[in-house]
């Protein structure tokens, strides 16, 4: 199948659509981390994005492009996490009916948040049913448009607007770290990085337990794995996508991994030193900065904090 990959132009158009709808999230610094790493580190805080993660950007960009007919029939998404909330809020702002397919054992808080944004939630049994098949059959039966969490040109172009804002606010960088699940964030970041800071070393960061992205990047073929066992629940993806992979392969410099223990250390740093609640997946970038600090001396380094959605009791247990 021949597909047309999005370009930086699509990121610019996405940022125009997001104007007034998405937050321009803050870029924060920490003297403590600068001293520890011996570099100047800039954190792009998508934990302060609407719905608590960057997923709102891709969701809103996708829905804002719907035709009148698509708007009427509605959107369907399958996700138990941040994509569901991004789609639900974007749909409610744009007055598009939304249906979210979630596992019966999804955390009550996430179900409540999704319903709170006005979406209809349909449950499936994650052990016996295939959510993708359910999503597709809903789409076919009711004419709804399915928006996947990463492998879609409008989704990844929307995600790329976070890095665009980062470069526009701090200028070019020597190194940029972005978390990697299915690659919507990293591929969008690639488009913005190659346009706005072409010499920047762009590093994707995955949980060690789910290093399919690194293996795919190194082998040149999309590697599929079983759902990885990691606290980084936003990166428990099984493979990169047909849109995200070629962009990553062509424009990313390296993909590195970090352990769950390193994620917890980063989470503690954010809480204690920067007074921020960052979810485990949002800690991938900082964990990698600390792991590779020897090569960052004297450099200007960017980190995208991808999200901050975590159950507060669970957060407390991680900090103990
Ligand atoms: C979805 C998500 C990721 C991974 O993004 P992809 O586009 O799937 O690579 C990382 N962090 C958070 C907080 C997320 O919600």
Tab-separated table of C-alpha atoms and ligand atoms in Angstrom:
chain	number	residue	atom	x	y	z
A	1	UNK	CA	0.000	0.000	0.000
A	2	UNK	CA	1.274	3.421	-0.983
A	3	UNK	CA	0.920	6.027	1.763
A	4	UNK	CA	1.712	9.728	1.736
A	5	UNK	CA	3.730	10.753	4.753
A	6	UNK	CA	2.992	14.076	6.433
A	7	UNK	CA	5.614	16.816	6.408
A	8	UNK	CA	6.472	19.822	8.566
A	9	UNK	CA	3.848	21.806	6.629
A	10	UNK	CA	1.222	19.570	8.222
A	11	UNK	CA	2.640	20.418	11.666
A	12	UNK	CA	2.341	24.142	10.890
A	13	UNK	CA	-1.265	23.656	9.791
A	14	UNK	CA	-1.946	21.626	12.936
A	15	UNK	CA	-0.577	24.401	15.122
A	16	UNK	CA	-2.922	26.867	13.394
A	17	UNK	CA	-5.881	24.571	14.119
A	18	UNK	CA	-4.803	24.172	17.746
A	19	UNK	CA	-4.565	27.902	18.342
A	20	UNK	CA	-6.938	28.847	21.143
A	21	UNK	CA	-7.884	25.198	21.762
A	22	UNK	CA	-4.656	23.666	23.119
A	23	UNK	CA	-2.456	25.182	25.816
A	24	UNK	CA	0.925	26.567	24.830
A	25	UNK	CA	2.589	24.568	27.587
A	26	UNK	CA	5.397	26.073	29.685
A	27	UNK	CA	9.112	25.328	29.212
A	28	UNK	CA	10.687	24.897	32.655
A	29	UNK	CA	14.290	24.612	33.804
A	30	UNK	CA	15.951	23.297	36.958
A	31	UNK	CA	19.285	24.519	38.293
A	32	UNK	CA	19.617	21.224	40.133
A	33	UNK	CA	19.381	19.123	36.986
A	34	UNK	CA	21.617	21.533	35.060
A	35	UNK	CA	24.273	21.126	37.768
A	36	UNK	CA	23.842	17.347	37.902
A	37	UNK	CA	24.150	16.890	34.146
A	38	UNK	CA	26.506	19.781	33.390
A	39	UNK	CA	24.172	20.922	30.621
A	40	UNK	CA	21.345	23.380	30.049
A	41	UNK	CA	18.109	21.363	30.109
A	42	UNK	CA	14.733	22.634	28.895
A	43	UNK	CA	11.590	20.723	29.856
A	44	UNK	CA	8.543	21.070	27.591
A	45	UNK	CA	5.713	20.375	30.010
A	46	UNK	CA	2.908	18.505	28.268
A	47	UNK	CA	1.766	17.345	31.692
A	48	UNK	CA	0.181	20.819	31.714
A	49	UNK	CA	-1.577	20.251	28.383
A	50	UNK	CA	-5.382	19.973	28.450
A	51	UNK	CA	-6.395	16.462	29.622
A	52	UNK	CA	-2.884	16.120	31.101
A	53	UNK	CA	-0.963	14.868	28.078
A	54	UNK	CA	0.107	15.798	24.541
A	55	UNK	CA	-2.516	13.397	23.137
A	56	UNK	CA	-5.032	16.276	23.050
A	57	UNK	CA	-2.961	17.885	20.264
A	58	UNK	CA	-3.245	15.001	17.791
A	59	UNK	CA	-6.840	14.286	18.762
A	60	UNK	CA	-7.986	17.860	18.261
A	61	UNK	CA	-6.081	18.248	14.999
A	62	UNK	CA	-7.679	15.085	13.608
A	63	UNK	CA	-11.222	16.002	14.612
A	64	UNK	CA	-10.885	19.611	13.444
A	65	UNK	CA	-10.277	18.229	9.935
A	66	UNK	CA	-13.478	16.153	9.856
A	67	UNK	CA	-15.977	16.843	7.067
A	68	UNK	CA	-19.568	17.801	7.974
A	69	UNK	CA	-20.596	14.202	7.344
A	70	UNK	CA	-17.867	12.784	9.588
A	71	UNK	CA	-18.806	15.229	12.344
A	72	UNK	CA	-22.379	14.070	12.248
A	73	UNK	CA	-21.559	10.347	12.403
A	74	UNK	CA	-18.979	10.786	15.127
A	75	UNK	CA	-15.600	9.445	16.141
A	76	UNK	CA	-14.598	6.137	17.694
A	77	UNK	CA	-11.331	5.399	19.503
A	78	UNK	CA	-10.031	2.462	21.489
A	79	UNK	CA	-7.827	3.356	24.418
A	80	UNK	CA	-7.819	3.046	28.174
A	81	UNK	CA	-5.546	5.997	28.609
A	82	UNK	CA	-4.561	9.452	27.451
A	83	UNK	CA	-5.736	9.128	23.849
A	84	UNK	CA	-9.278	8.401	25.063
A	85	UNK	CA	-9.313	11.571	27.121
A	86	UNK	CA	-7.795	13.624	24.298
A	87	UNK	CA	-10.429	12.413	21.830
A	88	UNK	CA	-13.259	12.834	24.342
A	89	UNK	CA	-12.387	16.458	25.143
A	90	UNK	CA	-11.632	17.418	21.529
A	91	UNK	CA	-14.932	15.872	20.427
A	92	UNK	CA	-16.873	17.722	23.096
A	93	UNK	CA	-15.281	21.058	22.130
A	94	UNK	CA	-16.056	20.422	18.456
A	95	UNK	CA	-19.543	19.012	19.258
A	96	UNK	CA	-18.804	15.656	17.648
A	97	UNK	CA	-20.278	12.514	19.226
A	98	UNK	CA	-17.521	10.256	20.574
A	99	UNK	CA	-17.481	6.574	21.446
A	100	UNK	CA	-14.523	5.164	23.349
A	101	UNK	CA	-13.878	1.410	23.547
A	102	UNK	CA	-12.286	0.583	26.922
A	103	UNK	CA	-11.443	-2.650	28.737
A	104	UNK	CA	-13.894	-3.705	31.483
A	105	UNK	CA	-10.998	-3.471	33.983
A	106	UNK	CA	-9.938	0.075	33.019
A	107	UNK	CA	-9.233	2.265	36.091
A	108	UNK	CA	-12.487	3.806	37.329
A	109	UNK	CA	-10.898	7.274	37.339
A	110	UNK	CA	-10.083	7.030	33.637
A	111	UNK	CA	-13.563	5.808	32.753
A	112	UNK	CA	-15.063	8.637	34.817
A	113	UNK	CA	-12.793	11.237	33.184
A	114	UNK	CA	-13.700	10.020	29.699
A	115	UNK	CA	-17.429	10.022	30.487
A	116	UNK	CA	-17.017	13.403	32.149
A	117	UNK	CA	-15.889	14.829	28.807
A	118	UNK	CA	-19.183	13.597	27.376
A	119	UNK	CA	-18.028	10.493	25.498
A	120	UNK	CA	-19.948	7.231	25.397
A	121	UNK	CA	-17.871	4.362	26.787
A	122	UNK	CA	-18.266	0.835	25.427
A	123	UNK	CA	-16.549	-1.936	27.396
A	124	UNK	CA	-14.834	-5.039	26.095
A	125	UNK	CA	-13.134	-7.972	27.762
A	126	UNK	CA	-9.434	-7.569	27.089
A	127	UNK	CA	-8.793	-11.294	27.522
A	128	UNK	CA	-11.429	-12.603	25.123
A	129	UNK	CA	-12.269	-9.729	22.760
A	130	UNK	CA	-10.275	-7.730	20.233
A	131	UNK	CA	-10.725	-3.988	20.772
A	132	UNK	CA	-9.524	-3.180	17.294
A	133	UNK	CA	-12.174	-5.428	15.766
A	134	UNK	CA	-14.829	-3.839	17.998
A	135	UNK	CA	-13.686	-0.342	17.034
A	136	UNK	CA	-13.675	-1.209	13.344
A	137	UNK	CA	-17.079	-2.835	13.434
A	138	UNK	CA	-18.569	0.192	15.234
A	139	UNK	CA	-16.992	2.415	12.603
A	140	UNK	CA	-18.371	0.296	9.766
A	141	UNK	CA	-21.845	-0.132	11.264
A	142	UNK	CA	-22.467	3.496	12.236
A	143	UNK	CA	-20.268	5.307	9.729
A	144	UNK	CA	-18.051	6.578	12.554
A	145	UNK	CA	-14.460	7.570	11.861
A	146	UNK	CA	-11.838	5.633	13.779
A	147	UNK	CA	-8.939	7.718	15.069
A	148	UNK	CA	-6.018	5.580	16.246
A	149	UNK	CA	-3.723	6.744	19.039
A	150	UNK	CA	-0.582	7.098	16.926
A	151	UNK	CA	-0.597	5.709	13.391
A	152	UNK	CA	-2.434	8.507	11.603
A	153	UNK	CA	-1.027	11.509	9.694
A	154	UNK	CA	-3.240	14.081	11.463
A	155	UNK	CA	-2.495	12.602	14.873
A	156	UNK	CA	1.279	12.677	14.453
A	157	UNK	CA	1.235	16.140	12.852
A	158	UNK	CA	-0.672	17.375	15.904
A	159	UNK	CA	1.847	15.782	18.279
A	160	UNK	CA	4.659	17.553	16.406
A	161	UNK	CA	3.345	20.935	17.527
A	162	UNK	CA	4.816	20.427	21.029
A	163	UNK	CA	8.403	20.335	19.711
A	164	UNK	CA	7.601	23.201	17.337
A	165	UNK	CA	6.623	25.341	20.321
A	166	UNK	CA	9.730	24.238	22.208
A	167	UNK	CA	12.112	25.338	19.423
A	168	UNK	CA	10.171	28.563	18.929
A	169	UNK	CA	10.569	29.342	22.595
A	170	UNK	CA	14.209	28.324	23.264
A	171	UNK	CA	15.807	28.229	19.811
A	172	UNK	CA	17.900	25.401	18.408
A	173	UNK	CA	19.042	22.550	20.649
A	174	UNK	CA	22.004	20.169	20.578
A	175	UNK	CA	20.018	17.155	21.761
A	176	UNK	CA	16.294	16.450	22.180
A	177	UNK	CA	14.788	13.479	24.068
A	178	UNK	CA	11.218	12.327	23.376
A	179	UNK	CA	9.357	9.314	24.805
A	180	UNK	CA	8.351	6.551	22.419
A	181	UNK	CA	5.352	4.219	22.394
A	182	UNK	CA	3.791	3.754	18.963
A	183	UNK	CA	5.698	6.748	17.648
A	184	UNK	CA	3.086	9.495	17.168
A	185	UNK	CA	4.983	11.847	19.463
A	186	UNK	CA	8.444	10.927	18.153
A	187	UNK	CA	7.531	11.082	14.446
A	188	UNK	CA	5.794	14.454	14.865
A	189	UNK	CA	8.795	15.668	16.857
A	190	UNK	CA	11.039	14.483	14.023
A	191	UNK	CA	9.218	16.689	11.505
A	192	UNK	CA	9.582	19.767	13.727
A	193	UNK	CA	13.177	19.025	14.678
A	194	UNK	CA	14.419	18.546	11.122
A	195	UNK	CA	12.735	21.824	10.106
A	196	UNK	CA	13.633	24.034	13.077
A	197	UNK	CA	16.858	22.585	14.503
A	198	UNK	CA	18.265	20.404	11.727
A	199	UNK	CA	21.543	19.557	13.465
A	200	UNK	CA	19.905	18.531	16.733
A	201	UNK	CA	20.539	14.933	17.816
A	202	UNK	CA	17.051	13.480	18.271
A	203	UNK	CA	16.803	10.540	20.668
A	204	UNK	CA	13.673	8.428	21.184
A	205	UNK	CA	13.341	6.794	24.611
A	206	UNK	CA	11.491	3.548	25.339
A	207	UNK	CA	10.979	1.387	28.399
A	208	UNK	CA	13.581	-1.388	28.392
A	209	UNK	CA	10.887	-4.084	28.670
A	210	UNK	CA	9.338	-2.896	25.398
A	211	UNK	CA	12.275	-2.107	23.113
A	212	UNK	CA	10.471	-2.949	19.864
A	213	UNK	CA	11.089	0.588	18.608
A	214	UNK	CA	14.832	0.312	19.128
A	215	UNK	CA	14.908	-3.096	17.449
A	216	UNK	CA	12.801	-1.802	14.566
A	217	UNK	CA	15.002	1.259	14.161
A	218	UNK	CA	18.186	-0.820	14.180
A	219	UNK	CA	16.883	-3.494	11.805
A	220	UNK	CA	14.892	-1.293	9.417
A	221	UNK	CA	11.761	-3.479	9.801
A	222	UNK	CA	8.811	-3.005	12.171
A	223	UNK	CA	9.281	-5.507	15.031
A	224	UNK	CA	6.157	-6.778	16.855
A	225	UNK	CA	6.284	-7.781	20.537
A	226	UNK	CA	3.818	-8.941	23.219
A	227	UNK	CA	2.422	-6.203	25.490
A	228	UNK	CA	5.475	-5.258	27.562
A	229	UNK	CA	5.483	-5.408	31.344
A	230	UNK	CA	6.447	-1.886	32.439
A	231	UNK	CA	5.126	0.911	34.657
A	232	UNK	CA	5.245	3.162	31.560
A	233	UNK	CA	1.655	2.356	30.590
A	234	UNK	CA	1.596	4.987	27.824
A	235	UNK	CA	4.370	3.096	26.031
A	236	UNK	CA	2.985	-0.453	26.280
A	237	UNK	CA	2.570	-0.539	22.522
A	238	UNK	CA	3.405	-3.677	20.558
A	239	UNK	CA	4.776	-2.114	17.391
A	240	UNK	CA	5.456	1.138	15.536
A	241	UNK	CA	3.077	2.227	12.773
A	242	UNK	CA	3.103	2.460	8.994
A	243	UNK	CA	3.184	6.267	9.182
A	244	UNK	CA	5.305	6.713	12.278
A	245	UNK	CA	8.061	4.206	11.496
A	246	UNK	CA	9.386	5.586	8.168
A	247	UNK	CA	9.534	9.126	9.591
A	248	UNK	CA	11.393	7.904	12.672
A	249	UNK	CA	13.763	5.719	10.641
A	250	UNK	CA	14.615	8.617	8.369
A	251	UNK	CA	14.941	11.442	10.889
A	252	UNK	CA	15.743	10.145	14.383
A	253	UNK	CA	19.379	9.681	15.410
A	254	UNK	CA	19.042	6.984	18.070
A	255	UNK	CA	16.590	5.086	20.220
A	256	UNK	CA	17.600	4.304	23.808
A	257	UNK	CA	15.887	2.461	26.651
A	258	UNK	CA	15.514	3.056	30.396
A	259	UNK	CA	14.407	0.723	33.201
A	260	UNK	CA	11.341	1.085	35.407
A	261	UNK	CA	13.670	1.843	38.352
A	262	UNK	CA	15.179	4.738	36.379
A	263	UNK	CA	11.658	6.014	35.629
A	264	UNK	CA	10.799	5.989	39.336
A	265	UNK	CA	13.963	7.972	40.133
A	266	UNK	CA	12.979	10.567	37.520
A	267	UNK	CA	9.433	10.703	38.901
A	268	UNK	CA	10.844	11.414	42.360
A	269	UNK	CA	13.059	14.168	40.977
A	270	UNK	CA	10.116	15.885	39.288
A	271	UNK	CA	8.022	15.658	42.450
A	272	UNK	CA	10.656	16.710	44.908
A	273	UNK	CA	12.681	19.286	42.981
A	274	UNK	CA	10.229	20.655	40.431
A	275	UNK	CA	6.940	20.137	42.306
A	276	UNK	CA	5.397	18.310	39.375
A	277	UNK	CA	3.291	15.189	39.088
A	278	UNK	CA	4.609	13.313	36.048
A	279	UNK	CA	3.310	9.880	35.090
A	280	UNK	CA	5.843	7.061	34.544
A	281	UNK	CA	5.737	7.331	30.736
A	282	UNK	CA	6.291	11.077	31.025
A	283	UNK	CA	9.587	10.356	32.802
A	284	UNK	CA	11.274	8.581	29.858
A	285	UNK	CA	13.111	11.706	28.674
A	286	UNK	CA	14.591	12.753	32.016
A	287	UNK	CA	15.574	9.178	32.850
A	288	UNK	CA	17.552	9.059	29.585
A	289	UNK	CA	19.165	12.463	30.202
A	290	UNK	CA	20.506	11.148	33.503
A	291	UNK	CA	21.599	7.854	31.982
A	292	UNK	CA	23.523	9.509	29.148
A	293	UNK	CA	24.704	12.615	30.992
A	294	UNK	CA	28.358	11.973	30.174
A	295	UNK	CA	27.716	12.864	26.559
A	296	UNK	CA	25.644	15.959	27.324
A	297	UNK	CA	28.271	18.165	28.999
A	298	UNK	CA	27.990	21.815	27.966
A	299	UNK	CA	25.065	21.120	25.631
A	300	UNK	CA	21.613	22.606	25.217
A	301	UNK	CA	19.233	19.727	25.828
A	302	UNK	CA	15.459	19.490	25.380
A	303	UNK	CA	13.154	17.003	27.118
A	304	UNK	CA	9.484	16.529	26.328
A	305	UNK	CA	7.543	15.623	29.472
A	306	UNK	CA	4.713	13.813	27.722
A	307	UNK	CA	2.060	13.571	30.433
A	308	UNK	CA	1.065	13.716	34.070
A	309	UNK	CA	-1.928	11.411	34.436
A	310	UNK	CA	-1.489	9.013	37.311
A	311	UNK	CA	-3.757	7.849	40.087
A	312	UNK	CA	-2.636	9.820	43.146
A	313	UNK	CA	-2.463	6.755	45.452
A	314	UNK	CA	-0.337	4.928	42.912
A	315	UNK	CA	1.866	8.011	42.630
A	316	UNK	CA	2.324	7.993	46.391
A	317	UNK	CA	3.364	4.333	46.344
A	318	UNK	CA	5.980	5.015	43.660
A	319	UNK	CA	7.467	7.808	45.759
A	320	UNK	CA	7.859	5.601	48.835
B	1	LIG	C1	0.852	8.035	24.359
B	1	LIG	C2	1.896	8.469	25.280
B	1	LIG	C3	3.265	8.289	24.985
B	1	LIG	C4	3.737	7.583	23.746
B	1	LIG	O1	3.312	8.250	22.588
B	1	LIG	P1	3.310	7.565	21.162
B	1	LIG	O2	2.803	8.600	20.243
B	1	LIG	O3	2.425	6.347	21.235
B	1	LIG	O4	4.711	7.146	20.876
B	1	LIG	C5	4.197	8.789	25.869
B	1	LIG	N1	3.821	9.408	27.017
B	1	LIG	C6	2.533	9.598	27.339
B	1	LIG	C7	2.203	10.268	28.617
B	1	LIG	C8	1.520	9.134	26.482
B	1	LIG	O5	0.224	9.301	26.813
